[in-house]
Amino acid sequence: MMSNTKSDDRPLFTYTIGGVKIEMPVRPYPSQVSMMDKVIRGCQKQQNCLLESPTGSGKTLALLCSALAWQRAEKARLEKLSEEEFQQSLIEWQQKEQQKNQKEKKQKKPNTPEKKLAETNTSPAKNKGLCLSTVVTISDDSDEEMAIFKQPGKKRKINNSRDLDVSDCKSMSNDESIMTNDSSANNSLMTEDEDEKVEPQKGTNMPKKSKPVIPVIYFCTRTHKQIEQVIKELQRTSFNTAKSCVLASREHTCIQDSNLYYPQISYKSKTELCRDLLDPKARRRNSLKFRRTIDRCIYYDNGGVKISTYGQLAKFGVESVWDIEDIVRLGISKRSCPYYGTRLLLKTAEIVFCPYNYIIDPVIRSTMNLKLKGHVIIVDEAHNIEDQCREAASLQLDQTNMNLAKADCEKVYKSCNNSVSYSRLARYLSDMSKWIDEKSKEIKTYDDYNRGVISWTGTYTIASFDDFGIGWTAFEKFKKDCEIVLADSTEEGESDETKIDTNENGENEENELGKIDEDETIENRSSQDTNDDVAITNATKNLLSSICMVFSLLYDDKYKFDYHVSLEKIMQLKKFEHKERGKKGTLGGWIDSAAEPEDSRPVWNNVVSFLCLNPAAVFSELKSTARTIILTSGTLSPMQSFQSELGTQFPIALEAGHVIKPEQCWVSSVSVGPDGTDLNGQYRNINTYNYQDEMGKVLWDVCSTVPHGVLCFMPSYMLMEKLYNRWQITGLLDRLKRIKVVMCEPRRGDQLEELMTKYYAAVRGDEGGPSGALFLAVYRGKISEGLDFSDNNARAVVAVGIPFPNYKDAAVTHKKDYNDKHHKNKGLLPGWEWYQIQAYRALNQALGRCIRHRNDWGAILLVDSRYEQPKNLSGLSKWIRGRVERNSSWSTIVAKLKDFVETRQHCDSIAAQT
């Protein structure tokens, strides 16, 4: 059912799905309607969803509008249910009070003062009046976020004829419940709120009104750049008044100057800077170090006052739906911390945006104190969530870093009074280091890079730990000690750190530092005071947290078979400073140029990897906690692995078609090039000069035919560099550069932004010269996802080969073996099928760069003769799978490509004129 209404100047297209009214700012596509139906059904039935919808089909808009519409309806339903339950309990209480008073009345002697007093207090007229209009004192709940601050109670009347009958005090409400498909009322979500209590009269047991817990929408995607795009979509909807919150690290939200101490001294991390400014011990320590008083962060002190509620945001001109730039700009103008202000806003937010590792990684989730029970999680760009879960449950333990952490704990142990926990932590890390040393002796063979590896199963590792005294019993003590040590560093909000900064007399530690005796300067304070301020570093805290999380899974009987542990011993060159002058290698205090400088030497380093092969080890906690989990992406295909790999049922699934017309995208497989050379992309073939030269000719023809931007994806940096170097030698690269600006995806991500600016400029023709640009990129790289290549930025995508993961990678090998071993008892896909799915998921993600919106157009060339076999097309996304043409000759492909481009350009010119 749809109606077209107007709100302000924007038309609203209203759909009712499952009894939920959904408002859209544009007329939805059929694929969007299908997706909204699945989201509503999943939220109502508390079922998980797996939804694939191609990029450009309005996936984000459909997710936001349907989820928030359901939340709005659910809020109304729960509030009404809460009110009805309160009214019913109030009636029952009144009836019990009546019976109690009548019983007491009968027990009293007639015509006594006591009886008259009882009659006065319990007369029927008074009781009826209570039913009609009972004054109950409750706190103001008109603004939820004010629950953060205690407010004086307001009086509200529970009135009369709509809710209570005069004669028998029964509920007479005629309002019907909101229509939903949710048969379960989920009364467990009804919890008592401390700030929303009915204040009973003294000596009574008047029922208390509970405040319903409304499910929060957690919308997760890969990067903050993508979050910014999602927020822009939300701002154009009728749900733009929803209370939103963006979670980000201090690196994105901290407004403190990194060069706070001195212009020449800056912190590597704003997280470290923030913690040092809030910790009184660290401030005292740095005051001694820099010989001047270090004050507490002025922005944090204002954080709980300036930016803490949505009412304050509105007062300062910031909308409820805001982005990181908005909150940072406000923080700067009001001199208030955006990071901690965001943490306060989180308490009453209706929709929360964050990178999905905040939700997936147990360590980050615990640090952010995210409580997901009963809430809805939407994970966009979820095509690589399996890899993210495995990575979150894995640990790479460098022995050097572990020894530094051990020394860190020993330093605190020797300096602090309450040091038992630090002592035991240092001992456990020391025993772990001894285990590594002993196990490294078992490595007998080394490769050409002086690297040796030995590995075991998780169960063998546990048994080995027991032999070295670091088994389950020792780990349990280690875990408890970690909880004690990390308690002061948990980021549960401002209250913890405020508590740290207050002494027993309620005075701020900062004031104590300012009250130093005039005769005692900062420089001459006793070393004992300095020792008292010693604390473990943030790196040590992170290492301890990671060990606790991963070892907890390793010792879990449910997951101990899912781990593979390897020890890698590798020789590295470590640099050292010169020894004291006058010793060996020096002449009279001067360095002897003839002697070999002793500033470096080769050392052996050990790295232990605890590799989790089962993503369900992390995902299962989310599954058991959240109300509904919705995984969505433009490229979830092939979809069959998600359910088995994540150990989670997804009863609701969707593979939506694209919104474009068939003539807007032309797809062809390419088996041979201009010279008839087979373009099979297997390893043995790509190393031949015939293949490399043929690929160059294919790209030259494509760039000559297709205007503006062309993307070419390759399976690896190695192949990209090999082809580029070959084309330089043959002169083909110079020919390509005459018609397109040629660029290569950099290995380092920090170089990409500048290169993308040049690419977009070349496509627009800002700098003159060649018409357009050719971007050589790799599957699974930065170019393959998250960047905008709409319209002229990508009029053709050339997909070279099939991007199978590196089979020599130890993680890939172990995962294939693990799936082969457990595919029957755990319902996993066999190793080879899992391996293929990883390839096609990366391929589909790259192909999604071609079509970015409804009016976009482009060509896709699948360059590999293996696509001639139908089985190798089955892994493609649904919208591409049915479009693939098989053309026997390269000349036919070029002719069809040319005709397609000319037709689309003609259609664009007609559209521009109209």
PDB file of C-alpha atoms in Angstrom, residues 219-383:
ATOM      1  CA  PHE A 219      24.560   0.653  11.777  1.00  0.00           C
ATOM      2  CA  CYS A 220      28.087  -0.542  10.995  1.00  0.00           C
ATOM      3  CA  THR A 221      30.171  -0.209   7.880  1.00  0.00           C
ATOM      4  CA  ARG A 222      33.847  -0.450   6.991  1.00  0.00           C
ATOM      5  CA  THR A 223      35.241   3.080   7.168  1.00  0.00           C
ATOM      6  CA  HIS A 224      34.355   6.517   8.507  1.00  0.00           C
ATOM      7  CA  LYS A 225      34.202   7.761   4.927  1.00  0.00           C
ATOM      8  CA  GLN A 226      31.370   5.313   4.249  1.00  0.00           C
ATOM      9  CA  ILE A 227      29.675   6.341   7.512  1.00  0.00           C
ATOM     10  CA  GLU A 228      29.724   9.912   6.262  1.00  0.00           C
ATOM     11  CA  GLN A 229      27.881   8.829   3.104  1.00  0.00           C
ATOM     12  CA  VAL A 230      25.295   6.896   5.158  1.00  0.00           C
ATOM     13  CA  ILE A 231      24.616   9.942   7.349  1.00  0.00           C
ATOM     14  CA  LYS A 232      24.039  12.092   4.271  1.00  0.00           C
ATOM     15  CA  GLU A 233      21.411   9.577   3.152  1.00  0.00           C
ATOM     16  CA  LEU A 234      19.721   9.700   6.566  1.00  0.00           C
ATOM     17  CA  GLN A 235      19.646  13.493   6.558  1.00  0.00           C
ATOM     18  CA  ARG A 236      17.473  13.543   3.442  1.00  0.00           C
ATOM     19  CA  THR A 237      14.781  11.314   4.974  1.00  0.00           C
ATOM     20  CA  SER A 238      11.868  12.096   7.277  1.00  0.00           C
ATOM     21  CA  PHE A 239      13.815  10.254  10.020  1.00  0.00           C
ATOM     22  CA  ASN A 240      16.390  13.058  10.187  1.00  0.00           C
ATOM     23  CA  THR A 241      15.239  13.914  13.708  1.00  0.00           C
ATOM     24  CA  ALA A 242      16.337  10.525  15.069  1.00  0.00           C
ATOM     25  CA  LYS A 243      18.921  10.782  17.833  1.00  0.00           C
ATOM     26  CA  SER A 244      22.093   9.571  16.164  1.00  0.00           C
ATOM     27  CA  CYS A 245      25.613   9.024  17.440  1.00  0.00           C
ATOM     28  CA  VAL A 246      28.860   8.340  15.578  1.00  0.00           C
ATOM     29  CA  LEU A 247      31.494   6.339  17.451  1.00  0.00           C
ATOM     30  CA  ALA A 248      35.049   7.167  16.513  1.00  0.00           C
ATOM     31  CA  SER A 249      38.476   7.005  18.087  1.00  0.00           C
ATOM     32  CA  ARG A 250      40.272   9.942  19.601  1.00  0.00           C
ATOM     33  CA  GLU A 251      42.374  10.127  16.455  1.00  0.00           C
ATOM     34  CA  HIS A 252      39.218  11.380  14.692  1.00  0.00           C
ATOM     35  CA  THR A 253      37.560  13.373  17.490  1.00  0.00           C
ATOM     36  CA  CYS A 254      40.246  14.699  19.843  1.00  0.00           C
ATOM     37  CA  ILE A 255      40.714  18.477  19.515  1.00  0.00           C
ATOM     38  CA  GLN A 256      43.670  18.731  21.885  1.00  0.00           C
ATOM     39  CA  ASP A 257      46.986  19.992  20.470  1.00  0.00           C
ATOM     40  CA  SER A 258      49.406  17.088  19.949  1.00  0.00           C
ATOM     41  CA  ASN A 259      52.290  19.492  20.683  1.00  0.00           C
ATOM     42  CA  LEU A 260      50.818  20.423  24.044  1.00  0.00           C
ATOM     43  CA  TYR A 261      54.005  19.911  26.043  1.00  0.00           C
ATOM     44  CA  TYR A 262      56.460  21.643  23.752  1.00  0.00           C
ATOM     45  CA  PRO A 263      56.334  22.568  20.039  1.00  0.00           C
ATOM     46  CA  GLN A 264      59.054  20.057  19.236  1.00  0.00           C
ATOM     47  CA  ILE A 265      57.469  17.203  21.212  1.00  0.00           C
ATOM     48  CA  SER A 266      54.331  15.548  19.884  1.00  0.00           C
ATOM     49  CA  TYR A 267      52.602  12.352  20.920  1.00  0.00           C
ATOM     50  CA  LYS A 268      52.491   9.456  18.499  1.00  0.00           C
ATOM     51  CA  SER A 269      48.902   8.784  19.503  1.00  0.00           C
ATOM     52  CA  LYS A 270      46.141  11.099  20.683  1.00  0.00           C
ATOM     53  CA  THR A 271      44.855   8.193  22.765  1.00  0.00           C
ATOM     54  CA  GLU A 272      48.062   8.210  24.800  1.00  0.00           C
ATOM     55  CA  LEU A 273      47.948  11.996  25.071  1.00  0.00           C
ATOM     56  CA  CYS A 274      44.334  11.931  26.283  1.00  0.00           C
ATOM     57  CA  ARG A 275      44.951   9.286  28.910  1.00  0.00           C
ATOM     58  CA  ASP A 276      48.027  11.049  30.207  1.00  0.00           C
ATOM     59  CA  LEU A 277      46.104  14.308  30.558  1.00  0.00           C
ATOM     60  CA  LEU A 278      43.254  12.651  32.461  1.00  0.00           C
ATOM     61  CA  ASP A 279      45.385  10.469  34.734  1.00  0.00           C
ATOM     62  CA  PRO A 280      46.617  12.519  37.740  1.00  0.00           C
ATOM     63  CA  LYS A 281      49.628  10.228  38.182  1.00  0.00           C
ATOM     64  CA  ALA A 282      50.653  10.679  34.570  1.00  0.00           C
ATOM     65  CA  ARG A 283      50.215  14.452  34.849  1.00  0.00           C
ATOM     66  CA  ARG A 284      52.434  14.525  37.934  1.00  0.00           C
ATOM     67  CA  ARG A 285      54.975  12.319  36.171  1.00  0.00           C
ATOM     68  CA  ASN A 286      55.054  14.578  33.109  1.00  0.00           C
ATOM     69  CA  SER A 287      55.199  17.681  35.290  1.00  0.00           C
ATOM     70  CA  LEU A 288      58.427  16.346  36.768  1.00  0.00           C
ATOM     71  CA  LYS A 289      59.712  15.333  33.367  1.00  0.00           C
ATOM     72  CA  PHE A 290      59.028  18.653  31.622  1.00  0.00           C
ATOM     73  CA  ARG A 291      59.652  20.789  34.723  1.00  0.00           C
ATOM     74  CA  ARG A 292      56.351  22.633  34.557  1.00  0.00           C
ATOM     75  CA  THR A 293      52.831  22.047  35.782  1.00  0.00           C
ATOM     76  CA  ILE A 294      50.735  19.940  33.409  1.00  0.00           C
ATOM     77  CA  ASP A 295      47.042  20.730  33.738  1.00  0.00           C
ATOM     78  CA  ARG A 296      44.138  18.416  33.160  1.00  0.00           C
ATOM     79  CA  CYS A 297      42.630  18.649  29.669  1.00  0.00           C
ATOM     80  CA  ILE A 298      40.392  21.724  29.602  1.00  0.00           C
ATOM     81  CA  TYR A 299      38.212  20.252  26.851  1.00  0.00           C
ATOM     82  CA  TYR A 300      37.368  17.180  28.920  1.00  0.00           C
ATOM     83  CA  ASP A 301      36.275  19.272  31.883  1.00  0.00           C
ATOM     84  CA  ASN A 302      33.674  20.904  29.670  1.00  0.00           C
ATOM     85  CA  GLY A 303      32.665  17.618  28.006  1.00  0.00           C
ATOM     86  CA  GLY A 304      29.883  16.733  30.390  1.00  0.00           C
ATOM     87  CA  VAL A 305      28.447  20.243  30.302  1.00  0.00           C
ATOM     88  CA  LYS A 306      28.613  21.536  26.753  1.00  0.00           C
ATOM     89  CA  ILE A 307      28.068  18.397  24.667  1.00  0.00           C
ATOM     90  CA  SER A 308      26.065  15.786  26.518  1.00  0.00           C
ATOM     91  CA  THR A 309      22.416  15.837  25.406  1.00  0.00           C
ATOM     92  CA  TYR A 310      20.540  16.218  22.164  1.00  0.00           C
ATOM     93  CA  GLY A 311      18.805  19.270  23.590  1.00  0.00           C
ATOM     94  CA  GLN A 312      22.188  20.937  23.863  1.00  0.00           C
ATOM     95  CA  LEU A 313      23.058  19.964  20.299  1.00  0.00           C
ATOM     96  CA  ALA A 314      19.863  21.637  19.069  1.00  0.00           C
ATOM     97  CA  LYS A 315      20.653  24.710  21.169  1.00  0.00           C
ATOM     98  CA  PHE A 316      24.037  25.008  19.471  1.00  0.00           C
ATOM     99  CA  GLY A 317      22.579  24.515  15.983  1.00  0.00           C
ATOM    100  CA  VAL A 318      23.674  20.923  15.422  1.00  0.00           C
ATOM    101  CA  GLU A 319      21.023  18.534  14.115  1.00  0.00           C
ATOM    102  CA  SER A 320      20.187  15.243  15.804  1.00  0.00           C
ATOM    103  CA  VAL A 321      21.735  13.450  12.827  1.00  0.00           C
ATOM    104  CA  TRP A 322      25.313  14.665  12.835  1.00  0.00           C
ATOM    105  CA  ASP A 323      28.668  13.617  11.430  1.00  0.00           C
ATOM    106  CA  ILE A 324      32.147  13.637  12.975  1.00  0.00           C
ATOM    107  CA  GLU A 325      32.983  16.969  11.337  1.00  0.00           C
ATOM    108  CA  ASP A 326      29.883  18.550  12.907  1.00  0.00           C
ATOM    109  CA  ILE A 327      30.700  17.394  16.436  1.00  0.00           C
ATOM    110  CA  VAL A 328      34.385  18.314  16.118  1.00  0.00           C
ATOM    111  CA  ARG A 329      33.465  21.778  14.832  1.00  0.00           C
ATOM    112  CA  LEU A 330      31.080  22.229  17.761  1.00  0.00           C
ATOM    113  CA  GLY A 331      33.694  20.984  20.212  1.00  0.00           C
ATOM    114  CA  ILE A 332      36.216  23.526  18.976  1.00  0.00           C
ATOM    115  CA  SER A 333      33.746  26.410  19.148  1.00  0.00           C
ATOM    116  CA  LYS A 334      32.520  25.484  22.647  1.00  0.00           C
ATOM    117  CA  ARG A 335      35.903  24.254  23.918  1.00  0.00           C
ATOM    118  CA  SER A 336      34.325  20.905  24.800  1.00  0.00           C
ATOM    119  CA  CYS A 337      35.618  17.392  24.153  1.00  0.00           C
ATOM    120  CA  PRO A 338      33.799  15.748  21.220  1.00  0.00           C
ATOM    121  CA  TYR A 339      35.090  12.288  22.159  1.00  0.00           C
ATOM    122  CA  TYR A 340      33.603  12.194  25.650  1.00  0.00           C
ATOM    123  CA  GLY A 341      30.596  14.223  24.562  1.00  0.00           C
ATOM    124  CA  THR A 342      29.879  11.466  22.057  1.00  0.00           C
ATOM    125  CA  ARG A 343      30.083   8.870  24.824  1.00  0.00           C
ATOM    126  CA  LEU A 344      27.395  10.758  26.736  1.00  0.00           C
ATOM    127  CA  LEU A 345      25.188  11.068  23.669  1.00  0.00           C
ATOM    128  CA  LEU A 346      25.524   7.311  23.135  1.00  0.00           C
ATOM    129  CA  LYS A 347      23.472   6.684  26.279  1.00  0.00           C
ATOM    130  CA  THR A 348      20.251   7.975  24.707  1.00  0.00           C
ATOM    131  CA  ALA A 349      20.956   7.494  20.982  1.00  0.00           C
ATOM    132  CA  GLU A 350      18.380   5.754  18.805  1.00  0.00           C
ATOM    133  CA  ILE A 351      20.772   4.914  15.976  1.00  0.00           C
ATOM    134  CA  VAL A 352      24.530   4.450  16.393  1.00  0.00           C
ATOM    135  CA  PHE A 353      27.023   4.532  13.523  1.00  0.00           C
ATOM    136  CA  CYS A 354      30.454   2.933  13.843  1.00  0.00           C
ATOM    137  CA  PRO A 355      33.082   0.950  11.922  1.00  0.00           C
ATOM    138  CA  TYR A 356      32.141  -2.705  12.187  1.00  0.00           C
ATOM    139  CA  ASN A 357      35.286  -3.722  14.047  1.00  0.00           C
ATOM    140  CA  TYR A 358      33.827  -1.787  17.021  1.00  0.00           C
ATOM    141  CA  ILE A 359      31.056  -4.395  17.101  1.00  0.00           C
ATOM    142  CA  ILE A 360      32.960  -7.484  15.962  1.00  0.00           C
ATOM    143  CA  ASP A 361      36.167  -7.213  17.995  1.00  0.00           C
ATOM    144  CA  PRO A 362      35.463  -8.241  21.630  1.00  0.00           C
ATOM    145  CA  VAL A 363      38.350  -6.128  22.963  1.00  0.00           C
ATOM    146  CA  ILE A 364      37.143  -2.934  21.267  1.00  0.00           C
ATOM    147  CA  ARG A 365      33.532  -3.688  22.173  1.00  0.00           C
ATOM    148  CA  SER A 366      34.499  -4.068  25.818  1.00  0.00           C
ATOM    149  CA  THR A 367      36.611  -0.900  25.747  1.00  0.00           C
ATOM    150  CA  MET A 368      33.702   1.086  24.302  1.00  0.00           C
ATOM    151  CA  ASN A 369      31.349  -0.565  26.812  1.00  0.00           C
ATOM    152  CA  LEU A 370      28.812  -1.410  24.099  1.00  0.00           C
ATOM    153  CA  LYS A 371      25.840  -3.371  25.424  1.00  0.00           C
ATOM    154  CA  LEU A 372      24.121  -5.050  22.465  1.00  0.00           C
ATOM    155  CA  LYS A 373      21.543  -7.200  24.228  1.00  0.00           C
ATOM    156  CA  GLY A 374      18.136  -6.831  22.590  1.00  0.00           C
ATOM    157  CA  HIS A 375      19.330  -4.372  19.961  1.00  0.00           C
ATOM    158  CA  VAL A 376      19.479  -4.521  16.150  1.00  0.00           C
ATOM    159  CA  ILE A 377      22.830  -4.741  14.342  1.00  0.00           C
ATOM    160  CA  ILE A 378      23.076  -3.828  10.651  1.00  0.00           C
ATOM    161  CA  VAL A 379      26.446  -4.584   9.042  1.00  0.00           C
ATOM    162  CA  ASP A 380      26.835  -2.953   5.641  1.00  0.00           C
ATOM    163  CA  GLU A 381      29.684  -3.979   3.324  1.00  0.00           C
ATOM    164  CA  ALA A 382      29.602  -7.327   5.149  1.00  0.00           C
ATOM    165  CA  HIS A 383      31.187  -9.364   2.336  1.00  0.00           C
TER     166      HIS A 383
END
